[in-house]
CSV table of C-alpha atoms in Angstrom, one decimal:
chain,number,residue,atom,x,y,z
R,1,UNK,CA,8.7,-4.2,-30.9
R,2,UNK,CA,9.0,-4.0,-26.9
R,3,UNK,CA,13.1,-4.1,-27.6
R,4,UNK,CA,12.6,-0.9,-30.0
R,5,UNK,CA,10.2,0.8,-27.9
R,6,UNK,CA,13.2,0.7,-25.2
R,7,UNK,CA,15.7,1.6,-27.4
R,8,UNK,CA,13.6,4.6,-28.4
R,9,UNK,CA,13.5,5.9,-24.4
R,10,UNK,CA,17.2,4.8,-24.0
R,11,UNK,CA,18.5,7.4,-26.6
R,12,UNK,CA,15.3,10.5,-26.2
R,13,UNK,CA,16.1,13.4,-25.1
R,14,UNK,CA,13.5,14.4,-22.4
R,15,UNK,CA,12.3,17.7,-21.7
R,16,UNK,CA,9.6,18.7,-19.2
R,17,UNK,CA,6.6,20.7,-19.0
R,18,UNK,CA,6.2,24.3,-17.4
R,19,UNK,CA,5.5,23.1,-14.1
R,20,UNK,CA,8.7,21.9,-13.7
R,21,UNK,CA,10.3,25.4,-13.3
R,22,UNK,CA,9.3,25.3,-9.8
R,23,UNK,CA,11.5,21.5,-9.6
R,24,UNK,CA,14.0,22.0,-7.0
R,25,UNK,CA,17.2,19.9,-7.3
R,26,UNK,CA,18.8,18.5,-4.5
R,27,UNK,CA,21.5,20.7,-3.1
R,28,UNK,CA,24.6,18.4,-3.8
R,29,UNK,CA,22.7,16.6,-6.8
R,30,UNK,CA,25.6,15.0,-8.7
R,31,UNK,CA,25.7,15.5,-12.6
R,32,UNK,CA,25.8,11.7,-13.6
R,33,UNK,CA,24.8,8.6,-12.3
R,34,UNK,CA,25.6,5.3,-13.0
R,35,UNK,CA,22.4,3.3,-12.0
R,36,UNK,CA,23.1,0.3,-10.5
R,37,UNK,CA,21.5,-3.3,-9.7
R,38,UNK,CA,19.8,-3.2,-6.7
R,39,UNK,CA,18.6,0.8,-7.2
R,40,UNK,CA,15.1,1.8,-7.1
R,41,UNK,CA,13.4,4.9,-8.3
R,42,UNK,CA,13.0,6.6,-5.5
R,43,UNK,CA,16.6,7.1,-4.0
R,44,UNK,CA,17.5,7.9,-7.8
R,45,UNK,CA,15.0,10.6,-7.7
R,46,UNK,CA,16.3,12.1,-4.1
R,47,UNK,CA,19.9,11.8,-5.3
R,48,UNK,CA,19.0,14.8,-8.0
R,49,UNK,CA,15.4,16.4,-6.2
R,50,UNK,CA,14.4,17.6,-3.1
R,51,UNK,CA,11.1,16.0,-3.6
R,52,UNK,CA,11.8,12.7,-5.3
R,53,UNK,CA,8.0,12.1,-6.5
R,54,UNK,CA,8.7,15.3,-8.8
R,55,UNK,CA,10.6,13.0,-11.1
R,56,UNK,CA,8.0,12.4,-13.6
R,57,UNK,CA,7.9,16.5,-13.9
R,58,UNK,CA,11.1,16.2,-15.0
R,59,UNK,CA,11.3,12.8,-16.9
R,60,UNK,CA,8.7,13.9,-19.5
R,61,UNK,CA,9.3,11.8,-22.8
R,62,UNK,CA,8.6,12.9,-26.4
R,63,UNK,CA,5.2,11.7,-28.0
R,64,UNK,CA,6.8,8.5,-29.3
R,65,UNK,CA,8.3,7.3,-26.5
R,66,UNK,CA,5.6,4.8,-24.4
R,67,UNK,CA,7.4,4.6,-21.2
R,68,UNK,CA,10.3,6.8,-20.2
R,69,UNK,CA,10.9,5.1,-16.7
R,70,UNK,CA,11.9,2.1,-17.9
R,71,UNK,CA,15.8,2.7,-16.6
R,72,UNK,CA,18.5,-0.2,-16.1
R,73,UNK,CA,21.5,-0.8,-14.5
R,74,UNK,CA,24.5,0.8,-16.2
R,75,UNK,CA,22.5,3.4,-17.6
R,76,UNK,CA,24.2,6.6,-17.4
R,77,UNK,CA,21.5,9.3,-15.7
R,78,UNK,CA,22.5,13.2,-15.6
R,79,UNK,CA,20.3,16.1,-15.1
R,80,UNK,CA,20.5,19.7,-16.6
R,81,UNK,CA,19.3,23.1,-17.5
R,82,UNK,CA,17.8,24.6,-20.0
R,83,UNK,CA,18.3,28.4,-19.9
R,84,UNK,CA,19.5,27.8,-16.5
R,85,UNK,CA,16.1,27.4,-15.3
R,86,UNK,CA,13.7,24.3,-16.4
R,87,UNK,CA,15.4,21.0,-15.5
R,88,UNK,CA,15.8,17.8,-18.0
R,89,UNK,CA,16.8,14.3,-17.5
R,90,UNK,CA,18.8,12.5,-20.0
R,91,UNK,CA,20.1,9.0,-20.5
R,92,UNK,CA,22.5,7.0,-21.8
R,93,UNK,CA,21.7,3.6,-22.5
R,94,UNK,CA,23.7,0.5,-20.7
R,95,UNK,CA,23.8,-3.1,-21.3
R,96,UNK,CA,19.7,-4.3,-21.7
R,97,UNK,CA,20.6,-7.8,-19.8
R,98,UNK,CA,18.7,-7.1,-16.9
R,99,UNK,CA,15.4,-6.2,-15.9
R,100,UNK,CA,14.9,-2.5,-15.4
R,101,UNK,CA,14.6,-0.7,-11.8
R,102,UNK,CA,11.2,-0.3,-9.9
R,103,UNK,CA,10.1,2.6,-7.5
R,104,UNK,CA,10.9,0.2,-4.5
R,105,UNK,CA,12.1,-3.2,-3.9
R,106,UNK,CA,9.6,-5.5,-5.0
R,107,UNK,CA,10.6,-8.4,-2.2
R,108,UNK,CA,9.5,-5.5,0.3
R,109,UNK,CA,5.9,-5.7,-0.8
R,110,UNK,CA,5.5,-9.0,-3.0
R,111,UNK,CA,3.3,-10.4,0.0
R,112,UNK,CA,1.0,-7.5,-0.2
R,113,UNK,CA,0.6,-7.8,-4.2
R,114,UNK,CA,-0.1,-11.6,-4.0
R,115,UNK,CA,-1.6,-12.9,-1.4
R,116,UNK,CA,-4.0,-10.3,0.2
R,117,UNK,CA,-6.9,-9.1,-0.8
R,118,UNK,CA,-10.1,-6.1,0.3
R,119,UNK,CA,-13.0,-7.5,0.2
R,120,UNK,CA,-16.7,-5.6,0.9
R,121,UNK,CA,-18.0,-9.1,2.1
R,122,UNK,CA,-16.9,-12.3,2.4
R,123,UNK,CA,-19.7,-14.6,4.4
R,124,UNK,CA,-21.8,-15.6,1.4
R,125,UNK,CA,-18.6,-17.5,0.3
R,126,UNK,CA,-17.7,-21.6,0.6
R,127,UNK,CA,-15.7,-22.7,3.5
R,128,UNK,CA,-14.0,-25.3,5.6
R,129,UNK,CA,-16.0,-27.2,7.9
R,130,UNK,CA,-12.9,-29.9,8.5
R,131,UNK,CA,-10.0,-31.3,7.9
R,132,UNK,CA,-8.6,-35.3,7.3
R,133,UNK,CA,-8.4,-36.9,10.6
R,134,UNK,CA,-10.1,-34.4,12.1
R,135,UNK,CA,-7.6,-32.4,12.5
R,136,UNK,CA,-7.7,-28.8,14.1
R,137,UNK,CA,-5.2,-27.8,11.1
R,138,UNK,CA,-4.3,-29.0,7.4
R,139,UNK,CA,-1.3,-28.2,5.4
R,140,UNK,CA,0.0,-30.2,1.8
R,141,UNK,CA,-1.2,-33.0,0.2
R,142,UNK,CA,-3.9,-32.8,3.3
R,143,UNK,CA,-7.8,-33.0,2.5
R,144,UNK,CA,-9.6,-30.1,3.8
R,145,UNK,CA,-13.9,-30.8,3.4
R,146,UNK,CA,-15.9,-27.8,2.3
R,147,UNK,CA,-19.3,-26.3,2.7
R,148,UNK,CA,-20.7,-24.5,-0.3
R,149,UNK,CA,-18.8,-25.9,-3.4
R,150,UNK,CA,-22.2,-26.7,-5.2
R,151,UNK,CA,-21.8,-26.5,-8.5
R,152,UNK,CA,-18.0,-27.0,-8.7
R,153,UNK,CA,-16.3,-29.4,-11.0
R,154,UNK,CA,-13.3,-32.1,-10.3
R,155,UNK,CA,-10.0,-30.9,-10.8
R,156,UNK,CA,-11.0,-27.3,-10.5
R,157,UNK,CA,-8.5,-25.5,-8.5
R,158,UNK,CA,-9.7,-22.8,-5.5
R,159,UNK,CA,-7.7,-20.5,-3.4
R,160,UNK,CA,-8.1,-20.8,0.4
R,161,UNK,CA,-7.9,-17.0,1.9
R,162,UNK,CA,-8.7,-16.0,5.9
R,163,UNK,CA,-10.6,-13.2,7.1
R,164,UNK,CA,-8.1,-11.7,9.6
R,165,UNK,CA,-9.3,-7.6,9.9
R,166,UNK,CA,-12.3,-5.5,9.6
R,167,UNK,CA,-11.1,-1.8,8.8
R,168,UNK,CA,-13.4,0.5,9.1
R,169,UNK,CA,-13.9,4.6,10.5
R,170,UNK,CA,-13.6,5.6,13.1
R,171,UNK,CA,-12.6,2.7,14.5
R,172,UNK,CA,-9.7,1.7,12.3
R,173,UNK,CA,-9.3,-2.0,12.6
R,174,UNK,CA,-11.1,-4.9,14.3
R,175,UNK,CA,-9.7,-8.6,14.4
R,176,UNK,CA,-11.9,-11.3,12.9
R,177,UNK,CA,-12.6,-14.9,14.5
R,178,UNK,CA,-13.0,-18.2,12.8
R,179,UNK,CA,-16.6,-17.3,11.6
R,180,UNK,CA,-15.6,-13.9,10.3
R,181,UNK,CA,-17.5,-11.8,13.3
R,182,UNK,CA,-15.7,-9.0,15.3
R,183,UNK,CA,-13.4,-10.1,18.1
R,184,UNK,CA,-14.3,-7.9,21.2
R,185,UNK,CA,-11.5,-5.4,23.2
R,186,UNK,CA,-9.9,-5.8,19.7
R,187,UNK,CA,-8.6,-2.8,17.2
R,188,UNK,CA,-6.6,0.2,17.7
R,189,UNK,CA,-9.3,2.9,18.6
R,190,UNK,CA,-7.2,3.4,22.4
R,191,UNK,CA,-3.7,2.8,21.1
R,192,UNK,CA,-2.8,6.5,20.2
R,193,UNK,CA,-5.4,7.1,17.3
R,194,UNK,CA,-7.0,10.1,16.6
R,195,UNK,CA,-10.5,9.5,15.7
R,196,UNK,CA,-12.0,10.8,12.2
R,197,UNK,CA,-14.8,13.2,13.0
R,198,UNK,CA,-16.4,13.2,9.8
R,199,UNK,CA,-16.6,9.5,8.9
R,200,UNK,CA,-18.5,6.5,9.9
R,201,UNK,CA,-18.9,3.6,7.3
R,202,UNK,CA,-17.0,0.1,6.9
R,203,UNK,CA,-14.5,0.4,4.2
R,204,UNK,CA,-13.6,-3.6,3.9
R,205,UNK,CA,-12.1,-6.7,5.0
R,206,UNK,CA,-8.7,-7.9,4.6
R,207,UNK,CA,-8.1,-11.6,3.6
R,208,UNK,CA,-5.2,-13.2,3.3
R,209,UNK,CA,-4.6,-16.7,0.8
R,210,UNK,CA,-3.3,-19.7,3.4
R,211,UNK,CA,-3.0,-21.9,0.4
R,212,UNK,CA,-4.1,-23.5,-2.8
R,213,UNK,CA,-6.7,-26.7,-3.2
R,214,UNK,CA,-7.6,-29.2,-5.9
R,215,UNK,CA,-11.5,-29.9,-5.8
R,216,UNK,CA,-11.6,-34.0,-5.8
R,217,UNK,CA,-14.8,-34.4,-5.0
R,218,UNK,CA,-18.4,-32.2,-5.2
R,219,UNK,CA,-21.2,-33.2,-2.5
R,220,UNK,CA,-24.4,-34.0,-3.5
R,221,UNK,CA,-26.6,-31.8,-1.5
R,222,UNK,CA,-26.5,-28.5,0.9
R,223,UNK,CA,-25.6,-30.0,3.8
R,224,UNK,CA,-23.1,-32.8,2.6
R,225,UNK,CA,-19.9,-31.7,2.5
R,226,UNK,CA,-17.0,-31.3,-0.6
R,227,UNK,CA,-13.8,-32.4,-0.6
R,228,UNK,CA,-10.4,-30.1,-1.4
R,229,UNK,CA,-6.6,-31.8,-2.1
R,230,UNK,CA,-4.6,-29.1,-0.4
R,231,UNK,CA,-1.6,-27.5,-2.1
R,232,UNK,CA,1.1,-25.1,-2.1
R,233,UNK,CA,0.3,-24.7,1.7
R,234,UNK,CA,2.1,-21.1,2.8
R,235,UNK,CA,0.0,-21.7,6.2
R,236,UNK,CA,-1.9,-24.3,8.0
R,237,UNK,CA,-5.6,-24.4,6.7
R,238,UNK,CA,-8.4,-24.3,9.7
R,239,UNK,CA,-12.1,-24.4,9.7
R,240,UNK,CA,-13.6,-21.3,8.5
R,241,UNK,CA,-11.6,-20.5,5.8
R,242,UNK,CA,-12.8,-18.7,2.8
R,243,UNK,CA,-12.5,-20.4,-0.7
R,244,UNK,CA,-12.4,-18.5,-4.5
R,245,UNK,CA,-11.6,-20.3,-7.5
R,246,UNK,CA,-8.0,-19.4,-8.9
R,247,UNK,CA,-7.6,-16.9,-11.2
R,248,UNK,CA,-5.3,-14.3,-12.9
R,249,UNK,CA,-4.9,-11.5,-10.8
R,250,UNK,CA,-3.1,-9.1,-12.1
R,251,UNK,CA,-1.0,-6.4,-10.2
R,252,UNK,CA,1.5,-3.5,-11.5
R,253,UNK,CA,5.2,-4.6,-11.1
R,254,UNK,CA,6.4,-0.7,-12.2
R,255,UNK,CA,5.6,2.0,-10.0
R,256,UNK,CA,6.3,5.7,-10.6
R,257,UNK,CA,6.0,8.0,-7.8
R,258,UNK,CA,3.9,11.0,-8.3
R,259,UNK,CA,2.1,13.7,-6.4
R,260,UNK,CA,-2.3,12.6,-5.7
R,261,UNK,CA,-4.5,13.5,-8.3
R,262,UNK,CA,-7.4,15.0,-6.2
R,263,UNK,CA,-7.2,16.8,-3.1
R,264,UNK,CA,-8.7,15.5,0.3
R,265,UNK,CA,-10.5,17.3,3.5
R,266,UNK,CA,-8.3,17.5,6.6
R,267,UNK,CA,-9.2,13.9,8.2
R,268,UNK,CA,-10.2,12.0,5.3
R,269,UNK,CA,-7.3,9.9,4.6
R,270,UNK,CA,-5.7,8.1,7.9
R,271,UNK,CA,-3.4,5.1,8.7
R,272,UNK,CA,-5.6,2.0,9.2
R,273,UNK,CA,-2.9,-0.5,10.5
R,274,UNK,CA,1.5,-1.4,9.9
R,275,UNK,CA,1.7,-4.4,8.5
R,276,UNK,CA,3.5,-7.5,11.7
R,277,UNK,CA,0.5,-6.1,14.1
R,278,UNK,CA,2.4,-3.3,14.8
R,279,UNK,CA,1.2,0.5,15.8
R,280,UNK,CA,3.9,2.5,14.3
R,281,UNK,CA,6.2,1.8,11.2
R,282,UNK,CA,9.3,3.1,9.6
R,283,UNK,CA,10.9,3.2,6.5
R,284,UNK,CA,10.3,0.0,4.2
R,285,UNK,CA,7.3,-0.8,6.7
R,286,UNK,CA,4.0,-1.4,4.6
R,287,UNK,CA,1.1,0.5,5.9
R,288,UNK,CA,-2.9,0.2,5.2
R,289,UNK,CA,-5.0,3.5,4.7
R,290,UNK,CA,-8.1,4.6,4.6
R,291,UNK,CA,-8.6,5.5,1.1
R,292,UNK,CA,-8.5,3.8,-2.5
R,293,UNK,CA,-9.9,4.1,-6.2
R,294,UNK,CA,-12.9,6.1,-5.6
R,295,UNK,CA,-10.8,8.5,-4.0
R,296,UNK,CA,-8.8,9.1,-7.2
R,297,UNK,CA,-5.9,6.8,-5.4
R,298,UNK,CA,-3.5,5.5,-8.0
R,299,UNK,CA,-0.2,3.1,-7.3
R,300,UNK,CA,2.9,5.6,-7.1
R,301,UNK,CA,0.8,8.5,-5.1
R,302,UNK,CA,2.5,9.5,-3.2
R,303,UNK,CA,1.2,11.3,0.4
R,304,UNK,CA,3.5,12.9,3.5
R,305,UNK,CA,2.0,11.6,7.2
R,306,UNK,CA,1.3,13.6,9.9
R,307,UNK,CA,0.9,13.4,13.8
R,308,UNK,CA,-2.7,15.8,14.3
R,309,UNK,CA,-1.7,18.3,16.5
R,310,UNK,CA,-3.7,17.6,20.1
R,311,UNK,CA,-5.3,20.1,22.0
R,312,UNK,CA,-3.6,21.0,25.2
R,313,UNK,CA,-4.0,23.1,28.8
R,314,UNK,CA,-2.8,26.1,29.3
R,315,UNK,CA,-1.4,25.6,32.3
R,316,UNK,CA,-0.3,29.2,32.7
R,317,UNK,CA,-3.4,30.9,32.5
R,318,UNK,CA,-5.2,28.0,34.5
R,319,UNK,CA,-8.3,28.5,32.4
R,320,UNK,CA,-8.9,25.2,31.3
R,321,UNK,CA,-12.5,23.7,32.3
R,322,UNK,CA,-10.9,19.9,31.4
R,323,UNK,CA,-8.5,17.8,33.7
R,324,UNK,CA,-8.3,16.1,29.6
R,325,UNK,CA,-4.6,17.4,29.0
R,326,UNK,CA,-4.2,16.1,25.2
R,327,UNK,CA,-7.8,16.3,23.5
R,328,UNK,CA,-8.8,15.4,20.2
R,329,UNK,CA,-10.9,19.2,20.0
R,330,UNK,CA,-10.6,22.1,20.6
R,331,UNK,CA,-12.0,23.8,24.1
R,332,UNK,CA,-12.1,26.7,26.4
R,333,UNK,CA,-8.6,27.5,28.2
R,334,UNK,CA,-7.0,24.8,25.6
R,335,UNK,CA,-4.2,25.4,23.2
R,336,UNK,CA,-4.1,24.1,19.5
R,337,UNK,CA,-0.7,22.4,18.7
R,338,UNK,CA,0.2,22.3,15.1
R,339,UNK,CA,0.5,19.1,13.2
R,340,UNK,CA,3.5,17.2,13.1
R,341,UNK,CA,5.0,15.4,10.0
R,342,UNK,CA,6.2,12.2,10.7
R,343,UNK,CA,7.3,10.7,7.2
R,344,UNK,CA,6.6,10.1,3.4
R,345,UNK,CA,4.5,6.7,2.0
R,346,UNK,CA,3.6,5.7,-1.7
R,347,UNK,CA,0.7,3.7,-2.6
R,348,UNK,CA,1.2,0.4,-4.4
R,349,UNK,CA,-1.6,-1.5,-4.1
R,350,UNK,CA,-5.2,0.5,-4.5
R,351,UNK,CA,-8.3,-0.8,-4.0
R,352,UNK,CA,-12.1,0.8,-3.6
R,353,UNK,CA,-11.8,2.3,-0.2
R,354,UNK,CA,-8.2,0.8,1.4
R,355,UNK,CA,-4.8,1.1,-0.2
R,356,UNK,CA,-1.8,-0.7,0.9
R,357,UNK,CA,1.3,2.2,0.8
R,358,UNK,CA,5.1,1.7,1.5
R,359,UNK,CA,7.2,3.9,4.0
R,360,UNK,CA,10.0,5.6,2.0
R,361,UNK,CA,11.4,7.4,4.3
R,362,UNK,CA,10.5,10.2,7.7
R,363,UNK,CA,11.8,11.9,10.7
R,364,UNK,CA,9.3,9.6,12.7
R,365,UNK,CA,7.6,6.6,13.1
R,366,UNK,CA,4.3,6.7,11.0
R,367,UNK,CA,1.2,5.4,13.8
R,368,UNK,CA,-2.0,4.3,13.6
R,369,UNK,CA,-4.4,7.4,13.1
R,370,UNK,CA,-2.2,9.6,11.5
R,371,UNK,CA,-3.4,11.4,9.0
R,372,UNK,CA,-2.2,11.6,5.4
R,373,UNK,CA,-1.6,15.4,3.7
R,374,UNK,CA,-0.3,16.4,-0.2
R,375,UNK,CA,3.2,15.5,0.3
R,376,UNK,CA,3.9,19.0,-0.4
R,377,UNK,CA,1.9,20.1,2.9
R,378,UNK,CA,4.0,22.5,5.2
C-alpha cells in the first residue's frame, strides 16, 4: 500500500491553491532539478522561491495523494505556470532505493529528538543516591543505587535523564545543580537579552538522558535503597539523576516547512538559549524558544529572528534625561531604533511552552533574547 501511495505522488500533477498567486520564485530559479542524496527540503525550496517555507503553497497534491513531500534522490523537480501566473510543481519519479529527503539534516538535530526532554517538574521523581564503590561517577555495566523505585519490578529497564536548565521569562535560562535547585549568578538575563515586558511565568525544565539501566534489585522500604545495572552509558551517571521507565517516544522524522498558524504579540516569542552554552548561533545551530503547543507551534513553523531595536540618546539635541545610552524603553530625549532581522529558524521539536528550532540560514548571528516575528515580517 505505502509503495502505491508513493507511486501515486511520484506521477500527480500538483496544482496549488489561490494563495499561491502571490508565490514569488526565485529570480534565477532553474526549470529542473535533479534531487540528489544529501539534499534537504529547504535548499530545494530556495533554489525555485524567494521564501522557501512557501513550498507547501505550491506543492499542493490532488485529494488522493497522502503525502506529496515525500521526494527522493533522482527525482526530476521543475516548476511552472499556469496562465503565466499561479505556480505548480511537478515530478518525475527516480529510482525508490533510498529513503526520501527531509526539511533538514536529521544528524543536525537527532540529539535534540532523542535524548532531551521539557519537563514542568521533575523533583517528585526516583533518583541516584550512589554509585558502586562509591564512586563520584558511573558509566556501563556499573551499579548505580536509587531512591524511589518502590514499586518497580526486576528486569524493568529506566532511563537516567539530568536536570541541566530552568527556562523561564523574563529570565530566560538558569543552570540547575545536583538537586535540581537554581545555580546563583547563572542564566543569560545580562548577556545581551532584552527582557519580555509582558511575561513572567516558568515555562519548563530541560533534561537530558545520560544513559539506560536495568532494575536488579527493588528495596524493601522508603529509605533503603534500589539497585540499577547501568547501560548504553552516553555520559557518566552522578548522584541526583532523574530516572523514567523506558518507553516509545515517538518524534516526526519528516518535516515540511511552513509559515505559523496563529499570530503572536510583539515580545511573546523569544530565544531561550543556542544549543554548546553558547549566546548567539548560526546556521545549522539548534536554538530553544519560548513558545510550544499551546501556542499553536507545530514542527516545520517556520519564524524570521529579530534584534529589538534599542532606545538610544540623541546626542544632538542633548535632551536626554538618562546617561542609559541603549535602553530597553522608550524615554524623553531618546530615539527608537527599528528592529533588526538577524536570520530564519524552523521548529522541529514542540512541546507545551518550549520548542527546540533549527537555524536555516541569516545575515546574523541569532542571540539570546531575540525575538521571533512571522517570517514574512519587514
Amino acid at each position: 500500500m505505502l509503495k502505491q501511495l508513493r507511486t501515486v505522488a511520484a506521477v500527480a500533477l500538483l496544482t496549488v491553491t489561490t494563495y499561491a498567486v502571490a508565490v514569488e520564485s526565485g529570480a534565477t530559479h532553474p526549470d529542473t532539478y535533479v534531487v540528489r542524496k544529501g539534499d534537504t527540503l529547504w535548499d530545494i525550496a530556495a533554489r525555485f522561491l524567494k521564501k522557501p517555507w512557501l513550498w507547501p503553497e505550491i506543492w499542493q497534491a490532488n485529494p488522493q495523494v497522502s503525502n506529496p513531500h515525500l521526494i527522493y534522490p533522482g527525482d526530476v523537480l521543475s516548476l511552472a505556470y499556469l496562465d503565466r501566473v499561479t505556480p505548480r510543481a511537478t515530478v518525475q519519479p527516480g529510482r525508490r532505493d533510498e529513503a526520501p529527503i527531509n526539511a533538514v539534516p536529521l544528524s543536525e538535530i537527532e540529539p535534540f529528538l532523542k535524548n532531551l526532554s521539557i519537563m514542568d517538574s521533575f523533583k517528585e521523581l526516583p533518583y541516584v543516591v550512589g554509585l558502586e564503590d562509591n564512586r563520584l561517577r558511573g558509566s556501563a555495566g556499573q551499579q548505580a543505587y536509587v531512591r524511589g523505585l518502590q514499586g518497580a519490578q526486576p528486569g524493568q529497564r529506566y532511563a537516567l535523564l539530568r536536570p541541566t536548565v530552568r527556562y523561564g521569562q523574563p529570565k530566560p535560562s538558569d543552570d540547575l545543580d545536583v538537586r535540581g535547585d537554581t545555580t546563583p549568578l547563572t542564566g543569560n538575563l545580562w548577556k545581551s537579552y532584552v527582557a519580555s515586558s509582558d511575561r513572567h511565568e516558568l515555562l519548563g525544565y530541560e533534561l537530558a538522558q545520560v544513559a539506560v539501566g536495568t532494575v536488579s534489585h527493588v528495596g524493601s522500604g522508603e529509605r533503603e535503597a534500589s539497585t540499577l545495572l547501568l547501560q548504553d552509558s552516553g555520559r557518566e551517571v552522578r548522584a541526583g539523576d532523574r530516572l523514567v521507565p523506558v518507553q516509545a517516544n515517538p518524534y516526526d522524522l519528516q518535516f515540511v516547512p511552513h509559515a505559523p498558524a496563529a499570530s503572536f504579540t510583539d515580545g511573546h516569542l523569544r530565544v531561550l538559549a543556542v544549543a554548546d552554552a553558547l549566546t548567539s548561533g548560526g546556521p545549522r545551530d539548534v536554538i530553544a524558544i519560548s513558545g510550544g503547543s499551546r501556542d499553536g507551534i507545530d514542527n516545520g513553523t517556520v519564524f524570521s529572528v529579530w534584534r529589538s531595536g534599542r532606545h538610544v540618546n540623541d546626542r544632538v539635541t542633548g535632551m536626554a534625561t538618562s546617561r542609559t545610552d541603549d535602553a530597553l524603553k522608550p524615554g524623553a530625549g531618546r530615539v527608537s531604533l527599528p528592529d533588526e532581522y538577524a536570520a530564519h529558524a524552523m521548529v522541529f521539536r514542540t512541546f507545551d511552552k518550549v520548542s527546540y528550532a533549527l537555524v536555516m540560514e541569516g545575515t546574523k548571528p541569532a542571540r539570546v533574547g531575540y525575538e521571533l516575528k512571522h517570517p514574512d515580517a519587514q
